[in-house]
């Protein structure tokens, strides 16, 4: 489960997907109620996000509640307001891991999509100074930073990061998706990930399913990226609560529904039912891609670009080239 704590953020990043409307906060009592229900349903992992997470006045209270009722709880930070005191408070509250968002090894590359490069680096320095064992970096792949991945990997090694998470680009708050990596860049990154043997654990998020299909490809007919979790998990193994206490399948899917019972939402929501049937609605170019059986791309792409939920990602250059690319 993801919980959007606040819509306030001072950074105003160029490619932000959030509609940041002046600093609205989720009611802490309502958030705790959702966490209790989530724990009763067996939710194992909670992600707390924003806006800027550390701008939320009840952040430590909710970290503690998530840890108490659900188990693992992670926070995503830009580095803003991240001090030694904030770090100690997060640890005391029971945080399981801290994600730092960074899309480039230099300020020039990072600033194309994100502000606050120096804040992120300062956060990494603080975590390294404290020998924190659960530092994660979220890195979103674009065409302009694809060749910078090796540098981000080296930066991760320098700061003692445990996980480097490779993420798919999502439509921004204007429902635009720019600088999508081409097929050659995706193949090159897949090779780098497969050949890396260093200390960093590279994790590709499940909704970056085309990348996972490449990594686990074994030829025209064999691919290890199979099973229930081959791609986007929105409404299948995850859901989100927004700042107003409304439920949606994912942070990036703007289908907000009001339910008092989390169990009723999970079992009865028509939006979740449609997402779970998406595999039977495949359209071009995905229907003819050789990775079709091994990929379920991010559902927010068609939702925000085309106003519908289906499998057929025209922004994926891999789909039109998969059959002729060299291994």
XYZ file of C-alpha atoms in Angstrom:
327
model
C 0.000 0.000 0.000
C 1.112 3.499 -0.801
C -0.116 6.484 1.217
C 0.136 10.026 -0.150
C 0.856 12.058 2.981
C 0.903 15.578 1.595
C 0.606 17.556 -1.612
C 3.145 20.095 -0.403
C 6.601 20.135 -1.982
C 8.959 23.104 -2.399
C 10.928 21.653 -5.326
C 8.463 21.921 -8.239
C 10.303 19.338 -10.352
C 9.903 19.652 -14.148
C 8.504 16.141 -14.692
C 6.558 15.660 -11.462
C 3.500 13.442 -11.845
C 1.749 14.837 -8.772
C -0.830 17.612 -8.771
C 0.735 19.658 -5.990
C -1.948 22.000 -4.701
C -0.554 24.071 -1.922
C 0.127 21.837 1.020
C -2.856 19.645 1.814
C -2.185 16.866 4.338
C -3.905 13.541 4.869
C -5.829 13.321 8.133
C -3.575 11.262 10.438
C -6.479 9.470 12.133
C -7.884 8.413 8.759
C -4.459 7.238 7.645
C -4.037 5.151 10.807
C -7.475 3.613 10.232
C -6.425 2.567 6.723
C -3.232 1.082 8.145
C -5.191 -0.943 10.715
C -7.463 -2.287 7.985
C -4.466 -3.015 5.780
C -2.830 -4.986 8.564
C -5.986 -7.027 9.055
C -5.980 -7.846 5.330
C -2.359 -8.971 5.382
C -0.727 -5.988 3.651
C 2.982 -6.561 4.180
C 4.592 -3.394 2.816
C 3.690 0.290 3.136
C 5.279 3.122 1.158
C 4.834 6.684 2.423
C 5.176 9.380 -0.209
C 4.146 12.911 -1.115
C 4.626 15.680 -2.261
C 7.645 15.921 -0.025
C 7.289 13.311 2.695
C 9.215 15.182 5.373
C 6.903 18.182 5.042
C 4.111 16.092 6.576
C 3.733 17.049 10.266
C 2.751 13.540 11.431
C 5.341 11.567 9.468
C 6.896 9.762 12.454
C 3.502 8.838 13.877
C 2.496 7.187 10.600
C 5.827 5.408 10.178
C 5.300 3.939 13.635
C 1.707 2.937 12.872
C 2.672 1.328 9.559
C 5.438 -0.610 11.262
C 3.052 -1.716 14.018
C 0.147 -2.850 11.841
C 1.708 -3.918 8.546
C 5.408 -4.709 8.912
C 7.795 -3.093 6.467
C 7.453 0.652 5.931
C 9.473 2.729 3.476
C 9.689 6.469 2.921
C 10.610 8.235 -0.309
C 12.570 11.479 0.108
C 14.066 14.200 -2.056
C 16.463 15.180 0.727
C 14.496 18.293 1.728
C 14.277 18.673 5.547
C 16.420 15.539 5.951
C 18.616 16.225 8.963
C 20.377 14.042 11.518
C 17.409 14.540 13.824
C 14.933 13.536 11.110
C 17.015 10.446 10.396
C 17.086 9.414 14.056
C 13.333 9.977 14.378
C 12.594 7.849 11.312
C 14.743 5.035 12.678
C 13.139 5.266 16.120
C 9.686 5.128 14.524
C 10.572 1.864 12.773
C 11.350 2.777 9.164
C 12.511 -0.227 7.127
C 14.230 1.645 4.317
C 14.772 5.121 2.864
C 14.441 5.884 -0.841
C 16.304 8.860 -2.320
C 15.105 10.059 -5.727
C 17.950 10.757 -8.177
C 17.742 10.712 -11.973
C 21.319 11.670 -12.810
C 24.879 11.471 -11.534
C 25.302 15.218 -12.117
C 23.097 18.217 -11.440
C 22.893 18.938 -15.176
C 21.406 15.526 -16.010
C 19.226 15.283 -12.913
C 17.733 18.772 -13.371
C 16.064 17.838 -16.674
C 13.438 15.967 -14.649
C 14.140 16.706 -10.978
C 15.197 19.649 -8.835
C 17.156 19.259 -5.608
C 20.260 17.377 -6.796
C 22.395 18.716 -3.939
C 19.680 17.825 -1.426
C 19.684 14.231 -2.667
C 23.471 13.974 -2.497
C 23.476 15.488 1.007
C 20.910 12.882 2.065
C 23.109 10.109 0.695
C 26.085 11.551 2.576
C 24.080 11.626 5.822
C 22.969 8.025 5.380
C 26.520 6.924 4.622
C 27.853 8.802 7.658
C 25.405 6.897 9.843
C 26.219 3.537 8.187
C 22.553 3.102 7.359
C 22.126 -0.370 5.805
C 18.858 0.198 3.889
C 19.528 3.102 1.523
C 17.736 2.881 -1.819
C 17.998 5.108 -4.898
C 15.052 5.531 -7.260
C 16.368 6.171 -10.799
C 13.888 6.765 -13.630
C 15.157 5.827 -17.104
C 14.823 8.343 -19.930
C 16.523 8.682 -23.304
C 18.770 11.490 -22.027
C 20.069 9.651 -18.934
C 20.311 6.100 -20.309
C 24.067 6.410 -20.879
C 24.495 7.829 -17.354
C 23.409 4.607 -15.651
C 26.982 3.420 -15.104
C 27.826 6.702 -13.368
C 24.751 6.431 -11.130
C 25.824 2.891 -10.297
C 29.294 4.121 -9.305
C 27.737 6.911 -7.230
C 25.598 4.289 -5.485
C 28.704 2.277 -4.663
C 30.438 5.404 -3.334
C 27.597 6.125 -0.905
C 27.038 2.568 0.268
C 23.593 2.246 -1.304
C 22.006 -1.199 -0.983
C 19.468 -1.067 -3.826
C 19.382 0.888 -7.078
C 15.825 0.769 -8.384
C 15.410 1.166 -12.156
C 12.021 2.719 -12.862
C 9.909 3.366 -15.948
C 9.054 6.935 -16.892
C 5.417 7.784 -16.157
C 3.254 10.557 -17.624
C 3.700 13.860 -15.804
C 0.939 15.965 -14.242
C 0.190 17.407 -17.686
C -0.391 13.854 -18.969
C 2.687 14.014 -21.194
C 5.389 11.363 -21.533
C 8.647 12.706 -22.937
C 12.115 11.320 -23.679
C 11.124 7.660 -23.729
C 14.235 5.463 -24.207
C 14.588 3.778 -27.577
C 14.952 0.039 -28.130
C 18.723 0.188 -28.442
C 19.102 2.021 -25.144
C 16.855 -0.498 -23.418
C 18.848 -3.430 -24.792
C 22.086 -1.783 -23.697
C 20.796 -1.203 -20.162
C 19.529 -4.788 -19.932
C 23.021 -6.018 -20.822
C 24.603 -3.751 -18.192
C 22.235 -4.972 -15.511
C 22.813 -8.641 -16.378
C 26.604 -8.260 -16.464
C 26.975 -6.222 -13.267
C 28.668 -8.137 -10.444
C 29.293 -5.418 -7.861
C 27.853 -4.813 -4.397
C 24.760 -2.874 -5.426
C 21.532 -4.817 -5.802
C 19.828 -3.605 -8.976
C 16.066 -3.936 -8.826
C 13.805 -3.211 -11.793
C 10.312 -2.153 -10.733
C 7.659 -4.556 -11.956
C 5.775 -1.947 -13.994
C 8.928 -1.465 -16.098
C 7.881 -4.756 -17.597
C 9.525 -4.299 -21.036
C 12.898 -4.008 -19.299
C 12.247 -7.133 -17.239
C 11.197 -8.989 -20.389
C 14.538 -8.058 -21.942
C 16.547 -9.067 -18.888
C 14.862 -12.470 -18.619
C 14.759 -13.143 -22.353
C 16.191 -16.502 -23.423
C 15.217 -16.485 -27.088
C 12.173 -16.246 -29.342
C 10.025 -18.633 -27.270
C 11.506 -18.727 -23.770
C 11.383 -15.914 -21.200
C 11.652 -16.192 -17.421
C 9.514 -13.085 -16.862
C 6.317 -15.044 -16.375
C 3.620 -15.626 -13.791
C 1.304 -13.429 -11.819
C 3.813 -10.624 -11.242
C 5.219 -10.094 -14.746
C 4.344 -6.420 -14.858
C 2.131 -3.643 -13.522
C 0.729 -4.671 -10.152
C -1.850 -1.911 -9.829
C -5.011 -3.464 -8.415
C -3.371 -6.897 -8.444
C -0.898 -6.754 -5.591
C -0.955 -3.062 -4.655
C -3.131 0.013 -4.213
C -2.847 3.595 -3.029
C -4.525 6.046 -0.645
C -4.465 9.702 -1.661
C -4.290 12.784 0.524
C -8.119 12.975 0.685
C -8.371 9.391 1.930
C -9.661 8.117 -1.424
C -8.499 4.811 -2.866
C -6.910 4.179 -6.253
C -5.044 1.265 -7.863
C -1.736 3.171 -7.973
C -0.199 6.594 -7.343
C -0.175 7.106 -11.113
C -3.738 5.995 -11.872
C -6.262 8.750 -11.222
C -9.307 6.543 -10.600
C -10.274 7.617 -7.095
C -13.070 5.786 -5.281
C -14.625 6.209 -1.867
C -14.958 3.101 0.292
C -15.132 2.866 4.071
C -13.924 -0.734 3.940
C -10.619 -1.624 2.370
C -11.779 -5.198 1.936
C -14.840 -4.052 -0.004
C -12.669 -1.878 -2.236
C -10.293 -4.744 -2.977
C -13.090 -7.167 -3.765
C -15.735 -4.936 -5.376
C -14.083 -2.000 -7.150
C -14.993 -2.010 -10.870
C -11.720 -0.240 -11.650
C -9.687 -2.984 -10.007
C -11.726 -5.618 -11.835
C -10.978 -3.947 -15.179
C -7.260 -3.834 -14.394
C -7.278 -7.527 -13.515
C -8.843 -8.314 -16.905
C -6.434 -6.139 -18.892
C -4.471 -9.127 -20.215
C -7.464 -10.020 -22.378
C -7.505 -6.551 -23.988
C -4.247 -6.327 -25.942
C -3.960 -3.822 -28.758
C -1.236 -2.608 -31.113
C 1.691 -2.654 -30.831
C 1.706 -5.024 -27.862
C -0.561 -7.623 -29.475
C 2.098 -8.478 -32.077
C 5.223 -7.977 -29.968
C 7.248 -11.136 -29.352
C 7.342 -10.170 -25.669
C 3.544 -10.014 -25.484
C 3.191 -13.035 -23.176
C 6.003 -11.831 -20.924
C 5.114 -8.174 -20.398
C 2.383 -6.094 -18.770
C 3.427 -2.463 -19.078
C 2.550 0.456 -16.779
C -1.218 0.957 -16.937
C -0.930 4.669 -16.180
C 0.504 5.305 -19.653
C -2.667 4.550 -21.613
C -4.855 5.841 -18.811
C -3.277 9.301 -18.894
C -2.375 9.504 -22.570
C -5.501 7.889 -24.038
C -8.091 7.869 -21.267
C -8.533 4.099 -21.104
C -7.138 0.977 -19.438
C -5.748 -1.609 -21.836
C -2.480 -3.206 -22.942
C -1.093 -1.492 -26.022
C 1.803 0.840 -25.248
C 2.576 2.958 -28.324
C 5.316 4.784 -26.425
C 7.355 1.557 -26.098
C 9.866 1.470 -28.918
C 10.798 -2.059 -27.951
C 7.429 -3.381 -29.155
C 8.037 -2.385 -32.750
C 11.650 -3.551 -32.816
C 11.828 -6.588 -30.540
C 11.891 -9.117 -33.344
C 14.925 -7.662 -35.139
C 17.143 -6.479 -32.301
C 20.359 -8.417 -31.687
C 20.652 -10.282 -28.412
